[in-house]
Amino acid sequence: MAANADTRSALENCTHMLTGTIIGIFVIGGLAAGFLTGLLGIGGGAVLVPVLYQSFLHAGWEPRVAINTAIATSLSVMIFSSSRAFVEYQRQGLIDWKCLRFVIVGSTAGTVLGAHLMLGADAHTIRVGFGLLMWTLALLTLSPIRARAIAAGGEARSGTWLPYLVVGAGAGVLAAMFGVGGGAVLVPALVLITGMSIHMAIASSTAAIAFSALLSSMDYAYQGWDSHSLADGALGWISLPALFILGVASLVSVTHGARLAPRLSPRTLKFGLALLQGGIGGKVIFLG
């Protein structure tokens, strides 16, 4: 009962916490997340979760409530930016639905499992787990998987559905647990495990991110329903004011990142992403 009271008390301040400083931070964070989504193909959670978490702590929220709300809100923001990217990839004909349908099925199961695992863990475990995930993603980013796939011109395996199911489930669990889109894991996994080409892997990852983010957000809204108050700007574990500000900002910048990406070398993009992931991982683990 005490934990539920703390949750309700914090969520009642969803709207009142929006000082000029917090709004400015949300706008900058949303612009950065959208830009990086277009530039590097990530879901944006690596930026959004720390921004939201630190903002909620600054507003006096209990850490457990802050991390839950940060992850749930981050996933909700990804619905918009990833969906916009998915529509563009669909227009370009890069979505292979024969393979993607199994990724989505696996992702569906994974997101439900991940959300329940996250809500059952303590805040310290979630924070350290998120930091370790960022370091792992940095190593994957620096690996030569993408370069080998481009050189080999890999094609997706059409003979079996199991690899796509497993890859989707793993990405879904990570997305729901840590508020990341899973793209930084899903893209190299699709290339390495299924043999899918790098361009189709990125397109499929974007579609899976949009779908898993939608499911995870619905689950967080449902599980936090008893603690929320729409009048105070909360939908379960989702902060609606933060969702609106971050969502609009990310939509504004996502196309700019996508337009800049072709002008930069793959090496520059790869090391930029790895540096971002490694830095965020260290910040979350050691500085909280």
mmCIF file of C-alpha atoms in Angstrom:
data_model
loop_
_atom_site.group_PDB
_atom_site.id
_atom_site.type_symbol
_atom_site.label_atom_id
_atom_site.label_comp_id
_atom_site.label_asym_id
_atom_site.label_seq_id
_atom_site.Cartn_x
_atom_site.Cartn_y
_atom_site.Cartn_z
ATOM 1 C CA MET A 1 0.000 0.000 0.000
ATOM 2 C CA ALA A 2 2.872 2.378 0.771
ATOM 3 C CA ALA A 3 4.399 1.828 -2.675
ATOM 4 C CA ASN A 4 1.035 2.441 -4.315
ATOM 5 C CA ALA A 5 0.617 5.652 -2.319
ATOM 6 C CA ASP A 6 4.080 6.830 -3.428
ATOM 7 C CA THR A 7 3.147 6.069 -7.021
ATOM 8 C CA ARG A 8 -0.126 7.978 -6.841
ATOM 9 C CA SER A 9 1.543 10.922 -5.105
ATOM 10 C CA ALA A 10 4.224 11.184 -7.782
ATOM 11 C CA LEU A 11 1.883 10.757 -10.720
ATOM 12 C CA GLU A 12 -0.376 13.469 -9.375
ATOM 13 C CA ASN A 13 2.466 15.877 -10.192
ATOM 14 C CA CYS A 14 2.792 14.936 -13.882
ATOM 15 C CA THR A 15 1.472 18.281 -15.040
ATOM 16 C CA HIS A 16 2.722 20.462 -12.202
ATOM 17 C CA MET A 17 6.344 19.341 -12.683
ATOM 18 C CA LEU A 18 6.488 21.040 -16.103
ATOM 19 C CA THR A 19 8.584 24.060 -15.252
ATOM 20 C CA GLY A 20 10.247 26.042 -18.014
ATOM 21 C CA THR A 21 13.493 24.183 -17.407
ATOM 22 C CA ILE A 22 11.883 20.741 -17.601
ATOM 23 C CA ILE A 23 9.978 21.662 -20.765
ATOM 24 C CA GLY A 24 13.213 22.871 -22.334
ATOM 25 C CA ILE A 25 14.973 19.639 -21.393
ATOM 26 C CA PHE A 26 12.132 17.596 -22.886
ATOM 27 C CA VAL A 27 12.239 19.573 -26.129
ATOM 28 C CA ILE A 28 16.009 19.154 -26.460
ATOM 29 C CA GLY A 29 15.787 15.468 -25.526
ATOM 30 C CA GLY A 30 12.993 14.854 -28.036
ATOM 31 C CA LEU A 31 14.875 16.645 -30.805
ATOM 32 C CA ALA A 32 18.021 14.654 -30.023
ATOM 33 C CA ALA A 33 16.178 11.331 -29.904
ATOM 34 C CA GLY A 34 14.357 11.985 -33.175
ATOM 35 C CA PHE A 35 17.530 13.159 -34.874
ATOM 36 C CA LEU A 36 19.454 10.076 -33.737
ATOM 37 C CA THR A 37 16.591 7.832 -34.818
ATOM 38 C CA GLY A 38 16.874 9.192 -38.335
ATOM 39 C CA LEU A 39 20.663 9.417 -38.325
ATOM 40 C CA LEU A 40 21.627 6.105 -36.689
ATOM 41 C CA GLY A 41 18.496 3.976 -36.875
ATOM 42 C CA ILE A 42 18.029 3.614 -33.107
ATOM 43 C CA GLY A 43 14.703 3.838 -31.328
ATOM 44 C CA GLY A 44 15.733 6.812 -29.192
ATOM 45 C CA GLY A 45 15.303 5.158 -25.802
ATOM 46 C CA ALA A 46 19.011 5.450 -25.075
ATOM 47 C CA VAL A 47 18.470 9.210 -24.925
ATOM 48 C CA LEU A 48 14.884 9.419 -23.706
ATOM 49 C CA VAL A 49 15.110 7.102 -20.682
ATOM 50 C CA PRO A 50 18.003 8.981 -18.970
ATOM 51 C CA VAL A 51 16.438 12.374 -19.793
ATOM 52 C CA LEU A 52 13.062 11.385 -18.374
ATOM 53 C CA TYR A 53 14.512 9.568 -15.366
ATOM 54 C CA GLN A 54 16.704 12.483 -14.282
ATOM 55 C CA SER A 55 13.858 14.964 -14.857
ATOM 56 C CA PHE A 56 11.477 12.956 -12.686
ATOM 57 C CA LEU A 57 14.102 12.633 -9.942
ATOM 58 C CA HIS A 58 14.669 16.394 -10.106
ATOM 59 C CA ALA A 59 10.927 16.850 -9.564
ATOM 60 C CA GLY A 60 11.193 14.829 -6.336
ATOM 61 C CA TRP A 61 9.829 11.502 -7.560
ATOM 62 C CA GLU A 62 10.676 8.245 -5.828
ATOM 63 C CA PRO A 63 13.341 6.408 -7.944
ATOM 64 C CA ARG A 64 11.189 3.350 -8.596
ATOM 65 C CA VAL A 65 8.299 5.459 -9.901
ATOM 66 C CA ALA A 66 10.719 7.606 -11.907
ATOM 67 C CA ILE A 67 12.327 4.669 -13.757
ATOM 68 C CA ASN A 68 9.001 2.955 -14.451
ATOM 69 C CA THR A 69 7.479 6.143 -15.847
ATOM 70 C CA ALA A 70 10.629 7.007 -17.827
ATOM 71 C CA ILE A 71 10.668 3.611 -19.566
ATOM 72 C CA ALA A 72 6.920 3.583 -20.265
ATOM 73 C CA THR A 73 6.936 7.143 -21.622
ATOM 74 C CA SER A 74 10.036 6.495 -23.738
ATOM 75 C CA LEU A 75 8.333 3.537 -25.417
ATOM 76 C CA SER A 76 5.248 5.642 -26.119
ATOM 77 C CA VAL A 77 7.340 8.335 -27.828
ATOM 78 C CA MET A 78 8.942 5.677 -30.056
ATOM 79 C CA ILE A 79 5.548 4.781 -31.508
ATOM 80 C CA PHE A 80 5.494 8.070 -33.410
ATOM 81 C CA SER A 81 9.087 8.333 -34.674
ATOM 82 C CA SER A 82 9.388 4.641 -35.583
ATOM 83 C CA SER A 83 6.010 4.600 -37.336
ATOM 84 C CA ARG A 84 7.024 7.552 -39.474
ATOM 85 C CA ALA A 85 10.255 5.803 -40.459
ATOM 86 C CA PHE A 86 8.377 2.554 -41.119
ATOM 87 C CA VAL A 87 6.006 4.268 -43.564
ATOM 88 C CA GLU A 88 8.992 5.589 -45.509
ATOM 89 C CA TYR A 89 10.652 2.158 -45.671
ATOM 90 C CA GLN A 90 7.382 0.597 -46.790
ATOM 91 C CA ARG A 91 7.200 3.156 -49.585
ATOM 92 C CA GLN A 92 10.724 2.173 -50.646
ATOM 93 C CA GLY A 93 9.725 -1.497 -50.781
ATOM 94 C CA LEU A 94 12.234 -2.613 -48.143
ATOM 95 C CA ILE A 95 9.775 -4.425 -45.859
ATOM 96 C CA ASP A 96 9.759 -8.218 -46.276
ATOM 97 C CA TRP A 97 6.478 -9.207 -44.632
ATOM 98 C CA LYS A 98 7.149 -12.929 -45.063
ATOM 99 C CA CYS A 99 10.002 -12.629 -42.577
ATOM 100 C CA LEU A 100 8.765 -9.673 -40.564
ATOM 101 C CA ARG A 101 5.536 -11.369 -39.479
ATOM 102 C CA PHE A 102 7.530 -13.916 -37.447
ATOM 103 C CA VAL A 103 9.678 -11.164 -35.936
ATOM 104 C CA ILE A 104 6.496 -9.379 -34.854
ATOM 105 C CA VAL A 105 4.994 -12.547 -33.342
ATOM 106 C CA GLY A 106 8.161 -13.101 -31.308
ATOM 107 C CA SER A 107 8.261 -9.435 -30.362
ATOM 108 C CA THR A 108 4.669 -9.606 -29.118
ATOM 109 C CA ALA A 109 5.499 -12.356 -26.636
ATOM 110 C CA GLY A 110 8.777 -10.690 -25.695
ATOM 111 C CA THR A 111 7.261 -7.302 -24.887
ATOM 112 C CA VAL A 112 4.675 -8.783 -22.538
ATOM 113 C CA LEU A 113 7.339 -10.810 -20.742
ATOM 114 C CA GLY A 114 9.760 -7.904 -20.571
ATOM 115 C CA ALA A 115 7.217 -5.491 -19.091
ATOM 116 C CA HIS A 116 6.325 -7.946 -16.328
ATOM 117 C CA LEU A 117 9.995 -8.658 -15.583
ATOM 118 C CA MET A 118 10.765 -4.956 -15.345
ATOM 119 C CA LEU A 119 7.868 -4.153 -13.018
ATOM 120 C CA GLY A 120 8.928 -7.021 -10.765
ATOM 121 C CA ALA A 121 12.560 -5.903 -10.433
ATOM 122 C CA ASP A 122 14.062 -3.276 -8.148
ATOM 123 C CA ALA A 123 15.221 0.093 -9.470
ATOM 124 C CA HIS A 124 18.947 -0.640 -8.936
ATOM 125 C CA THR A 125 18.770 -3.840 -10.980
ATOM 126 C CA ILE A 126 16.954 -2.072 -13.794
ATOM 127 C CA ARG A 127 19.455 0.799 -13.829
ATOM 128 C CA VAL A 128 22.520 -1.470 -13.887
ATOM 129 C CA GLY A 129 20.878 -3.734 -16.459
ATOM 130 C CA PHE A 130 20.177 -0.767 -18.698
ATOM 131 C CA GLY A 131 23.777 0.425 -18.392
ATOM 132 C CA LEU A 132 25.180 -3.020 -19.218
ATOM 133 C CA LEU A 133 22.834 -3.238 -22.193
ATOM 134 C CA MET A 134 24.196 0.064 -23.500
ATOM 135 C CA TRP A 135 27.768 -1.227 -23.240
ATOM 136 C CA THR A 136 26.801 -4.426 -25.041
ATOM 137 C CA LEU A 137 25.158 -2.427 -27.797
ATOM 138 C CA ALA A 138 28.297 -0.313 -28.133
ATOM 139 C CA LEU A 139 30.367 -3.462 -28.698
ATOM 140 C CA LEU A 140 27.847 -4.742 -31.249
ATOM 141 C CA THR A 141 27.945 -1.405 -33.027
ATOM 142 C CA LEU A 142 31.729 -1.555 -33.310
ATOM 143 C CA SER A 143 31.671 -5.148 -34.547
ATOM 144 C CA PRO A 144 32.173 -5.817 -38.280
ATOM 145 C CA ILE A 145 28.747 -7.485 -38.636
ATOM 146 C CA ARG A 146 27.264 -4.726 -40.747
ATOM 147 C CA ALA A 147 30.336 -4.399 -42.942
ATOM 148 C CA ARG A 148 30.363 -8.153 -43.616
ATOM 149 C CA ALA A 149 26.672 -8.111 -44.466
ATOM 150 C CA ILE A 150 27.108 -5.282 -46.954
ATOM 151 C CA ALA A 151 30.093 -6.979 -48.568
ATOM 152 C CA ALA A 152 28.312 -10.325 -48.778
ATOM 153 C CA GLY A 153 24.995 -8.846 -49.891
ATOM 154 C CA GLY A 154 23.219 -11.181 -47.465
ATOM 155 C CA GLU A 155 19.707 -12.362 -48.187
ATOM 156 C CA ALA A 156 17.178 -13.467 -45.631
ATOM 157 C CA ARG A 157 16.695 -17.170 -45.129
ATOM 158 C CA SER A 158 13.273 -18.222 -46.313
ATOM 159 C CA GLY A 159 13.400 -21.875 -45.259
ATOM 160 C CA THR A 160 12.672 -21.503 -41.564
ATOM 161 C CA TRP A 161 10.693 -19.183 -39.313
ATOM 162 C CA LEU A 162 12.399 -20.003 -36.000
ATOM 163 C CA PRO A 163 15.354 -17.552 -36.234
ATOM 164 C CA TYR A 164 12.992 -14.637 -36.862
ATOM 165 C CA LEU A 165 10.797 -15.683 -33.958
ATOM 166 C CA VAL A 166 13.760 -15.930 -31.564
ATOM 167 C CA VAL A 167 15.296 -12.637 -32.685
ATOM 168 C CA GLY A 168 11.952 -10.845 -32.336
ATOM 169 C CA ALA A 169 11.340 -12.267 -28.858
ATOM 170 C CA GLY A 170 14.774 -11.198 -27.617
ATOM 171 C CA ALA A 171 14.403 -7.676 -28.965
ATOM 172 C CA GLY A 172 10.889 -7.440 -27.493
ATOM 173 C CA VAL A 173 12.073 -8.393 -24.005
ATOM 174 C CA LEU A 174 14.883 -5.811 -24.090
ATOM 175 C CA ALA A 175 12.583 -3.102 -25.462
ATOM 176 C CA ALA A 176 9.961 -3.596 -22.757
ATOM 177 C CA MET A 177 12.440 -3.972 -19.889
ATOM 178 C CA PHE A 178 14.683 -1.017 -20.617
ATOM 179 C CA GLY A 179 12.597 1.323 -22.776
ATOM 180 C CA VAL A 180 14.857 1.001 -25.846
ATOM 181 C CA GLY A 181 13.448 0.247 -29.254
ATOM 182 C CA GLY A 182 15.597 -2.858 -29.652
ATOM 183 C CA GLY A 183 16.861 -1.754 -33.066
ATOM 184 C CA ALA A 184 20.515 -1.711 -32.038
ATOM 185 C CA VAL A 185 20.093 -5.368 -31.073
ATOM 186 C CA LEU A 186 17.623 -6.390 -33.762
ATOM 187 C CA VAL A 187 19.566 -5.116 -36.775
ATOM 188 C CA PRO A 188 22.843 -7.007 -36.144
ATOM 189 C CA ALA A 189 20.891 -10.046 -34.939
ATOM 190 C CA LEU A 190 18.835 -10.208 -38.140
ATOM 191 C CA VAL A 191 21.984 -9.849 -40.236
ATOM 192 C CA LEU A 192 24.070 -12.342 -38.294
ATOM 193 C CA ILE A 193 21.441 -14.985 -37.444
ATOM 194 C CA THR A 194 19.103 -14.854 -40.443
ATOM 195 C CA GLY A 195 21.421 -13.563 -43.161
ATOM 196 C CA MET A 196 19.106 -10.649 -43.989
ATOM 197 C CA SER A 197 20.663 -7.759 -45.908
ATOM 198 C CA ILE A 198 21.592 -4.705 -43.869
ATOM 199 C CA HIS A 199 19.051 -2.425 -45.567
ATOM 200 C CA MET A 200 16.155 -4.841 -45.105
ATOM 201 C CA ALA A 201 17.249 -5.496 -41.501
ATOM 202 C CA ILE A 202 17.070 -1.789 -40.689
ATOM 203 C CA ALA A 203 13.651 -1.491 -42.339
ATOM 204 C CA SER A 204 12.314 -4.585 -40.556
ATOM 205 C CA SER A 205 13.751 -3.371 -37.267
ATOM 206 C CA THR A 206 11.930 -0.061 -37.610
ATOM 207 C CA ALA A 207 8.624 -1.847 -38.168
ATOM 208 C CA ALA A 208 9.211 -4.160 -35.214
ATOM 209 C CA ILE A 209 10.146 -1.205 -32.977
ATOM 210 C CA ALA A 210 6.887 0.578 -33.783
ATOM 211 C CA PHE A 211 4.866 -2.548 -33.073
ATOM 212 C CA SER A 212 6.660 -3.585 -29.863
ATOM 213 C CA ALA A 213 6.599 0.000 -28.554
ATOM 214 C CA LEU A 214 2.826 0.118 -29.076
ATOM 215 C CA LEU A 215 2.272 -3.176 -27.261
ATOM 216 C CA SER A 216 4.616 -2.272 -24.406
ATOM 217 C CA SER A 217 2.969 1.116 -23.958
ATOM 218 C CA MET A 218 -0.464 -0.489 -23.781
ATOM 219 C CA ASP A 219 0.811 -2.967 -21.191
ATOM 220 C CA TYR A 220 2.358 -0.224 -19.027
ATOM 221 C CA ALA A 221 -0.840 1.817 -19.250
ATOM 222 C CA TYR A 222 -2.907 -1.188 -18.175
ATOM 223 C CA GLN A 223 -0.604 -2.261 -15.338
ATOM 224 C CA GLY A 224 -0.477 1.235 -13.910
ATOM 225 C CA TRP A 225 -4.149 1.974 -14.385
ATOM 226 C CA ASP A 226 -4.978 1.886 -10.661
ATOM 227 C CA SER A 227 -2.252 4.445 -9.920
ATOM 228 C CA HIS A 228 -2.948 6.947 -12.671
ATOM 229 C CA SER A 229 -5.117 10.029 -12.992
ATOM 230 C CA LEU A 230 -5.962 11.374 -16.420
ATOM 231 C CA ALA A 231 -6.858 14.696 -14.845
ATOM 232 C CA ASP A 232 -3.269 15.007 -13.645
ATOM 233 C CA GLY A 233 -1.722 13.942 -16.949
ATOM 234 C CA ALA A 234 -0.932 10.255 -16.387
ATOM 235 C CA LEU A 235 -2.078 7.202 -18.333
ATOM 236 C CA GLY A 236 -0.937 4.307 -16.163
ATOM 237 C CA TRP A 237 2.851 4.571 -16.077
ATOM 238 C CA ILE A 238 2.904 6.988 -19.035
ATOM 239 C CA SER A 239 3.354 10.715 -18.454
ATOM 240 C CA LEU A 240 1.105 12.343 -21.061
ATOM 241 C CA PRO A 241 2.668 15.851 -20.915
ATOM 242 C CA ALA A 242 6.133 14.368 -21.426
ATOM 243 C CA LEU A 243 4.829 12.115 -24.199
ATOM 244 C CA PHE A 244 3.312 15.064 -26.060
ATOM 245 C CA ILE A 245 6.384 17.303 -25.829
ATOM 246 C CA LEU A 246 8.916 14.580 -26.642
ATOM 247 C CA GLY A 247 6.749 13.077 -29.386
ATOM 248 C CA VAL A 248 6.272 16.362 -31.242
ATOM 249 C CA ALA A 249 9.954 17.263 -30.896
ATOM 250 C CA SER A 250 11.112 13.866 -32.178
ATOM 251 C CA LEU A 251 8.833 14.097 -35.238
ATOM 252 C CA VAL A 252 10.289 17.505 -36.060
ATOM 253 C CA SER A 253 13.900 16.273 -36.092
ATOM 254 C CA VAL A 254 13.705 12.686 -37.365
ATOM 255 C CA THR A 255 13.705 13.661 -41.048
ATOM 256 C CA HIS A 256 16.710 15.953 -40.587
ATOM 257 C CA GLY A 257 18.742 13.066 -39.183
ATOM 258 C CA ALA A 258 17.714 10.837 -42.077
ATOM 259 C CA ARG A 259 18.818 13.460 -44.590
ATOM 260 C CA LEU A 260 22.204 13.958 -42.928
ATOM 261 C CA ALA A 261 23.057 10.258 -42.614
ATOM 262 C CA PRO A 262 23.935 9.680 -46.307
ATOM 263 C CA ARG A 263 26.427 12.553 -46.149
ATOM 264 C CA LEU A 264 28.456 10.923 -43.361
ATOM 265 C CA SER A 265 30.722 7.916 -43.704
ATOM 266 C CA PRO A 266 29.598 4.602 -42.158
ATOM 267 C CA ARG A 267 32.706 4.702 -39.938
ATOM 268 C CA THR A 268 31.727 8.100 -38.520
ATOM 269 C CA LEU A 269 28.173 6.983 -37.855
ATOM 270 C CA LYS A 270 29.281 3.727 -36.254
ATOM 271 C CA PHE A 271 31.724 5.306 -33.818
ATOM 272 C CA GLY A 272 29.309 8.102 -33.031
ATOM 273 C CA LEU A 273 26.627 5.618 -32.009
ATOM 274 C CA ALA A 274 29.066 3.476 -29.993
ATOM 275 C CA LEU A 275 30.350 6.561 -28.152
ATOM 276 C CA LEU A 276 26.813 7.601 -27.290
ATOM 277 C CA GLN A 277 25.851 4.135 -26.053
ATOM 278 C CA GLY A 278 29.018 3.694 -23.986
ATOM 279 C CA GLY A 279 28.706 7.114 -22.388
ATOM 280 C CA ILE A 280 25.081 6.630 -21.439
ATOM 281 C CA GLY A 281 25.855 3.178 -20.012
ATOM 282 C CA GLY A 282 28.559 4.591 -17.759
ATOM 283 C CA LYS A 283 26.388 7.515 -16.684
ATOM 284 C CA VAL A 284 23.453 5.302 -15.695
ATOM 285 C CA ILE A 285 25.582 2.707 -13.837
ATOM 286 C CA PHE A 286 27.942 4.979 -11.925
ATOM 287 C CA LEU A 287 26.068 8.259 -11.559
ATOM 288 C CA GLY A 288 22.474 6.977 -11.343
#
